[in-house]
mmCIF file of C-alpha atoms in Angstrom:
data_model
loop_
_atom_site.group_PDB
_atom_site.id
_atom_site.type_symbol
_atom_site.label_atom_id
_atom_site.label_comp_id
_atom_site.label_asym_id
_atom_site.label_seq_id
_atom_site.Cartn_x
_atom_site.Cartn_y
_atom_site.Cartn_z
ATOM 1 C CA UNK M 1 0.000 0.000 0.000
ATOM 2 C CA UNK M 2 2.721 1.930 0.989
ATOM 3 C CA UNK M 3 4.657 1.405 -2.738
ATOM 4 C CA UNK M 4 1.500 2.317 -4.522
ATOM 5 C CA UNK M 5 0.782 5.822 -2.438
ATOM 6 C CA UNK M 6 4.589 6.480 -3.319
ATOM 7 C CA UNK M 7 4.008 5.821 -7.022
ATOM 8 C CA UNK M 8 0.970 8.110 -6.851
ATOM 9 C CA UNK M 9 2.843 11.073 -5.062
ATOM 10 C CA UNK M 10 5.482 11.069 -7.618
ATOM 11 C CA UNK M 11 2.970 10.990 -10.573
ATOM 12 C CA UNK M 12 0.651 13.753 -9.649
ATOM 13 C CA UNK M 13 2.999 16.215 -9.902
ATOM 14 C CA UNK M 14 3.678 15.045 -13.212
ATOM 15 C CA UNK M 15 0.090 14.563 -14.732
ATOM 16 C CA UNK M 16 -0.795 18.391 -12.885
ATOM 17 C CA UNK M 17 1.519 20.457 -14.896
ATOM 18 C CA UNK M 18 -0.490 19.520 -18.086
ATOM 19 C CA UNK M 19 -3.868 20.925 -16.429
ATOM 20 C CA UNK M 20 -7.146 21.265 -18.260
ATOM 21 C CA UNK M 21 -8.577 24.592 -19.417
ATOM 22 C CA UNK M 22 -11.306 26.348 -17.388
ATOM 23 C CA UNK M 23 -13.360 25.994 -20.390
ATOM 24 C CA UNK M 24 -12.959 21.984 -19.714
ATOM 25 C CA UNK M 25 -13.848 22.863 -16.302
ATOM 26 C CA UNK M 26 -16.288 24.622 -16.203
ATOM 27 C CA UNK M 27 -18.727 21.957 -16.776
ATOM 28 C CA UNK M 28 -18.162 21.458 -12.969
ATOM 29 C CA UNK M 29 -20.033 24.440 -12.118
ATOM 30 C CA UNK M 30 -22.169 25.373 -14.751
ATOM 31 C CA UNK M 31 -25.581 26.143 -13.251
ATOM 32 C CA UNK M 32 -27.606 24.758 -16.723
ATOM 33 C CA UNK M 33 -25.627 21.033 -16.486
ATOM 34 C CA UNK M 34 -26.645 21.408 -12.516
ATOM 35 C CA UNK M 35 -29.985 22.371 -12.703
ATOM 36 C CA UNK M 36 -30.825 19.754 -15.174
ATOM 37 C CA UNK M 37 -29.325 16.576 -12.839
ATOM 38 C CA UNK M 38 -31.424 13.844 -11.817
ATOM 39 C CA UNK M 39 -32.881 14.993 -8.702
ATOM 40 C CA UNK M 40 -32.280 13.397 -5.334
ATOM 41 C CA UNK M 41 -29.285 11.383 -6.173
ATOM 42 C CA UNK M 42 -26.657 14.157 -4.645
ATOM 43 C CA UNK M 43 -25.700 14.118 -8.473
ATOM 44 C CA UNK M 44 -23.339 17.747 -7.966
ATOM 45 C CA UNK M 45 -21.832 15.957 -4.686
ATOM 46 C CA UNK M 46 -19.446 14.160 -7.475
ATOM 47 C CA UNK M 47 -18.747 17.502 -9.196
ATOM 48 C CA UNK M 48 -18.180 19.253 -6.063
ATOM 49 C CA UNK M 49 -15.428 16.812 -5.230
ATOM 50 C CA UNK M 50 -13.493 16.912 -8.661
ATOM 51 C CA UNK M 51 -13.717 20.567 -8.347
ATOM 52 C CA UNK M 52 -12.316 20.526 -4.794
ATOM 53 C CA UNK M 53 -9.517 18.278 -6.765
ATOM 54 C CA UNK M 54 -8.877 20.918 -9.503
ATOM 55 C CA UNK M 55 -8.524 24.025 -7.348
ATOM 56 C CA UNK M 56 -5.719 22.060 -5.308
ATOM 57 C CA UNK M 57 -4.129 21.367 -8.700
ATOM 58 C CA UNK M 58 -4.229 24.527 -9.751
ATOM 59 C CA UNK M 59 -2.903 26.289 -6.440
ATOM 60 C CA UNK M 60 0.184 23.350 -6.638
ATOM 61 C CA UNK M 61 0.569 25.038 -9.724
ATOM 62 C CA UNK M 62 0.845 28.829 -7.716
ATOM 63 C CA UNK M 63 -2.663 30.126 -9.120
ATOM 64 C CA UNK M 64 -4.785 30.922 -5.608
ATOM 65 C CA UNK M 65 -8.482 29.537 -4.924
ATOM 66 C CA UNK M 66 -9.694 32.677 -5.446
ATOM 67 C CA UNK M 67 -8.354 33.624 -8.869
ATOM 68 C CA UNK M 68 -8.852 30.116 -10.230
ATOM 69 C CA UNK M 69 -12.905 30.232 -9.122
ATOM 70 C CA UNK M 70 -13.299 33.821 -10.719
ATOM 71 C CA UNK M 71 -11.589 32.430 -14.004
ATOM 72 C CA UNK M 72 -14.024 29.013 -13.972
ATOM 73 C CA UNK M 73 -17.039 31.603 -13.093
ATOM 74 C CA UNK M 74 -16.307 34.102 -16.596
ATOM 75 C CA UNK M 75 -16.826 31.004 -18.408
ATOM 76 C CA UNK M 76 -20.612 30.903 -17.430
ATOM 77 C CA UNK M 77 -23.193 33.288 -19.175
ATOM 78 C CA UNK M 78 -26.043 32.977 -17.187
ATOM 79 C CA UNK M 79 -26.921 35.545 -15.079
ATOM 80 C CA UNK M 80 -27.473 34.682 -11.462
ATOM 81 C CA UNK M 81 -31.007 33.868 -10.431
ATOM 82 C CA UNK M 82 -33.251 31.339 -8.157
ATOM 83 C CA UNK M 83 -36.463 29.315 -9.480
ATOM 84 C CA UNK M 84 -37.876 25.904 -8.534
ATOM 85 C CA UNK M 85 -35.059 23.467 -10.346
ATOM 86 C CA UNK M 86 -32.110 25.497 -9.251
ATOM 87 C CA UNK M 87 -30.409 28.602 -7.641
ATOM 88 C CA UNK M 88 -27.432 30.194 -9.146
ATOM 89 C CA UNK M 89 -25.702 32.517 -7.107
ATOM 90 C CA UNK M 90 -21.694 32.896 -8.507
ATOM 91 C CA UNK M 91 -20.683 35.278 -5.908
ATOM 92 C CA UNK M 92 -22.168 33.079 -3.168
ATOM 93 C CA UNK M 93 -20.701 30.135 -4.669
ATOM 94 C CA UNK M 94 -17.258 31.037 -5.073
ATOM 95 C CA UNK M 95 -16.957 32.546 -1.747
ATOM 96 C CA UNK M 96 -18.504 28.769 -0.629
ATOM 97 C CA UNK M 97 -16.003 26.756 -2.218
ATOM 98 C CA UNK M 98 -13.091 28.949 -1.438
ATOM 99 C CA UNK M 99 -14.151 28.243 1.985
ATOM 100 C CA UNK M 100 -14.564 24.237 1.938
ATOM 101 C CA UNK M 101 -11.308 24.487 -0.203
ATOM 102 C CA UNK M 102 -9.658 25.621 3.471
ATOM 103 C CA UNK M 103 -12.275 23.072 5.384
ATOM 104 C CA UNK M 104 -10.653 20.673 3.532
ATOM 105 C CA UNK M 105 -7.239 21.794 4.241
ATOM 106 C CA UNK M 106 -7.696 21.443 7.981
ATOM 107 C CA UNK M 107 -8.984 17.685 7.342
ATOM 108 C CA UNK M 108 -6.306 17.096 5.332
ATOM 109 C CA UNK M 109 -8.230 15.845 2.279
ATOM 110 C CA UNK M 110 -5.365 16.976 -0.151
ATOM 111 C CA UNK M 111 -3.424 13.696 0.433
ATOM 112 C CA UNK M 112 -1.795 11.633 -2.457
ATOM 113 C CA UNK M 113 -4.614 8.913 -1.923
ATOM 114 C CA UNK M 114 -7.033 11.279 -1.261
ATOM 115 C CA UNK M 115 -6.511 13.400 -4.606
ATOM 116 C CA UNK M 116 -6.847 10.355 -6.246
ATOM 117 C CA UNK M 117 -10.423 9.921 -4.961
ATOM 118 C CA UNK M 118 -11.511 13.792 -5.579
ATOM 119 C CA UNK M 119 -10.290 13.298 -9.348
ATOM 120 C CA UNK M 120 -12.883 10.844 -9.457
ATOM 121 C CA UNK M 121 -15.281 12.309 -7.558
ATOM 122 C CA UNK M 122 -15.478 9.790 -4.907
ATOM 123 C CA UNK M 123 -15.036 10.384 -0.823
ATOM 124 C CA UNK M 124 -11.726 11.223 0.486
ATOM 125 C CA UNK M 125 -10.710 9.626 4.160
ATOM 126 C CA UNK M 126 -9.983 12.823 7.075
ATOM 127 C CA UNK M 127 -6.882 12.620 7.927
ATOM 128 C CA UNK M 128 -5.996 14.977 10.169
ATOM 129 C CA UNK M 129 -7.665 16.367 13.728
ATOM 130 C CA UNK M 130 -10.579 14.677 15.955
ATOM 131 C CA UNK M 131 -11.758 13.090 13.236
ATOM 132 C CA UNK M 132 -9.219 11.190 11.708
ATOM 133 C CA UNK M 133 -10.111 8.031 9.395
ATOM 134 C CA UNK M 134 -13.626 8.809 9.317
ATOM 135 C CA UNK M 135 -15.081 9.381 5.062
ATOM 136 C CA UNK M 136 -16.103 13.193 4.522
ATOM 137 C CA UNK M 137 -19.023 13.378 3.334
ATOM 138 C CA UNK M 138 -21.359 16.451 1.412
ATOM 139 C CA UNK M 139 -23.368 17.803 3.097
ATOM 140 C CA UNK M 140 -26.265 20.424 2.217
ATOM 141 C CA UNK M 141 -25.949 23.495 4.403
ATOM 142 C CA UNK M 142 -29.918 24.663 3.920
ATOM 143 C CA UNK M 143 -30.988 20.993 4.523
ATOM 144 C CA UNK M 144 -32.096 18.959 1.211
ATOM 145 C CA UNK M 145 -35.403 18.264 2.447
ATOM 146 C CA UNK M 146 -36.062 22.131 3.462
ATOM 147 C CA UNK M 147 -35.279 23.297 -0.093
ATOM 148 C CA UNK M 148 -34.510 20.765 -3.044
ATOM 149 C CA UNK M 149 -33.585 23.470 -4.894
ATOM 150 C CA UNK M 150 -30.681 23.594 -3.210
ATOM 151 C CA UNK M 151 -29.747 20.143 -4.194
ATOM 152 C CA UNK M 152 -26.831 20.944 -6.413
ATOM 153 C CA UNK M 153 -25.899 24.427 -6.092
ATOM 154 C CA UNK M 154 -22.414 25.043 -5.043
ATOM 155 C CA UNK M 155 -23.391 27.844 -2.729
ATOM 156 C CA UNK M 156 -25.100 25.094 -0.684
ATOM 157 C CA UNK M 157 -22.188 22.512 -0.057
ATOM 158 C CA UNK M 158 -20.231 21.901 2.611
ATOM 159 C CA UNK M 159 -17.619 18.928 3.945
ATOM 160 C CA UNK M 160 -18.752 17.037 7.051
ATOM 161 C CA UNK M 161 -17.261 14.309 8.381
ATOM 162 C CA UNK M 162 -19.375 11.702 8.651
ATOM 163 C CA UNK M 163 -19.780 11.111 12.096
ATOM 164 C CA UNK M 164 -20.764 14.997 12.710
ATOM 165 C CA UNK M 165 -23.423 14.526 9.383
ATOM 166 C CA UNK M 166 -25.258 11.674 11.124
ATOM 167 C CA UNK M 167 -25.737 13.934 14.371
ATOM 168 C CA UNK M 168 -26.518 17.124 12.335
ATOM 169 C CA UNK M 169 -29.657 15.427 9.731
ATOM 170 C CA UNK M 170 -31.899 17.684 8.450
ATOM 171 C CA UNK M 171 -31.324 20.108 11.680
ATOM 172 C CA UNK M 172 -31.491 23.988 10.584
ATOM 173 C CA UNK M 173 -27.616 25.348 12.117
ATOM 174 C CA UNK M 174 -26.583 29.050 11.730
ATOM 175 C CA UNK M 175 -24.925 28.356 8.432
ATOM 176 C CA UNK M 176 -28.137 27.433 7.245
ATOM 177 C CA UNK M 177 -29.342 30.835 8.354
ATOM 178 C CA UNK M 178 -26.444 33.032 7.074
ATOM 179 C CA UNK M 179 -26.824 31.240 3.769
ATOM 180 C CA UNK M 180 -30.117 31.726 3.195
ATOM 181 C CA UNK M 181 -29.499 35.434 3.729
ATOM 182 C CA UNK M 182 -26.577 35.375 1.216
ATOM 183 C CA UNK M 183 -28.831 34.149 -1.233
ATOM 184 C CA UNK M 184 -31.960 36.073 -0.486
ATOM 185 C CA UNK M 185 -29.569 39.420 -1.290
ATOM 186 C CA UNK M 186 -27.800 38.015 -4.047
ATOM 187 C CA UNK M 187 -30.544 36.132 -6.248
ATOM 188 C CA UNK M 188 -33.842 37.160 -4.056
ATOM 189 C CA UNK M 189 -33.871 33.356 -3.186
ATOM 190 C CA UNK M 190 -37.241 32.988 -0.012
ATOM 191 C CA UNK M 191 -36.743 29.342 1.855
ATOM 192 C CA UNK M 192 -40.098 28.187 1.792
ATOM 193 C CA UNK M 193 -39.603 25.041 3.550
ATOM 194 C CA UNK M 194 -38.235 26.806 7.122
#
């Protein structure tokens, strides 16, 4: 096990210097592909972990979170907005993902054998603090069953290991409330199902 993490820490380097466009990427958060998913299947839970993937790829390669999500962002032409399928809110989003980018920092999801699960859009292993060898998990910060149109919008993701998901459910936290403000004064966005 030991040989093959190796072999995969001295390949990555290799395979991320030849990194994809944002055009290519941008697939990832493009709110028409999301809002058109197959509802209730977590379907942009895969997508948010490949994208998690790509942003560490890119920062390896010295471009920061922040300028890498505002490049993937120009690529989209819709204009933000909120209906029953979907909510689109870019500035929400990026400032979201920036911040489970860090989150998963301080689990330590950007691990040789973890990267190699993001890529593929599969659950990394925690591997550092309380919750150590536990699988993160997605989680929906404005609870799936509250507000399915929620489902797949990147504004509305979050890492949780998965100890700390069982406990949580469908519970309403504060970050449920601060996000539904977010969205309410970027895209007008009213949680019906409070």
């Amino acid at each position: 096990m030991k040989s093959i993490i190796l072999l995969i820490a001295l390949i990555l380097p290799l395979v991320a210097s030849e990194l994809p466009s944002y055009q290519d990427l941008s697939s990832l958060t493009n709110p028409e592909k999301l809002a058109t998913l197959k509802k209730g299947n977590r379907s942009g839970n895969a997508r948010f972990k490949k994208l998690m993937y790509w942003i560490h790829e890119y920062e390896v390669q010295g471009i920061k979170p922040k300028a890498f999500l505002a490049e993937l962002y120009n690529c989209h032409d819709s204009a933000p907005y909120a209906n029953t399928r979907h909510v689109y809110a870019p500035l929400t989003e990026k400032l979201n993902l920036e911040a489970q980018y860090r989150l998963g920092r301080a689990y330590g999801l950007y691990t040789a054998s973890n990267l190699v699960l993001l890529r593929k859009g599969n659950a990394a292993i925690v591997s550092k603090g309380k919750y150590t060898g536990e699988k993160i998990e997605i989680d929906h910060l404005i609870p799936y069953s509250k507000a399915p149109e929620l489902e797949n919008s990147m504004a509305n993701l979050t890492w949780l290991p998965r100890t700390l998901n069982r406990k949580k459910s469908a519970k309403v936290t504060n970050g449920a409330l601060r996000r539904e403000k977010a969205l309410k004064a970027e895209v007008g966005w009213v949680w019906k199902g409070k």
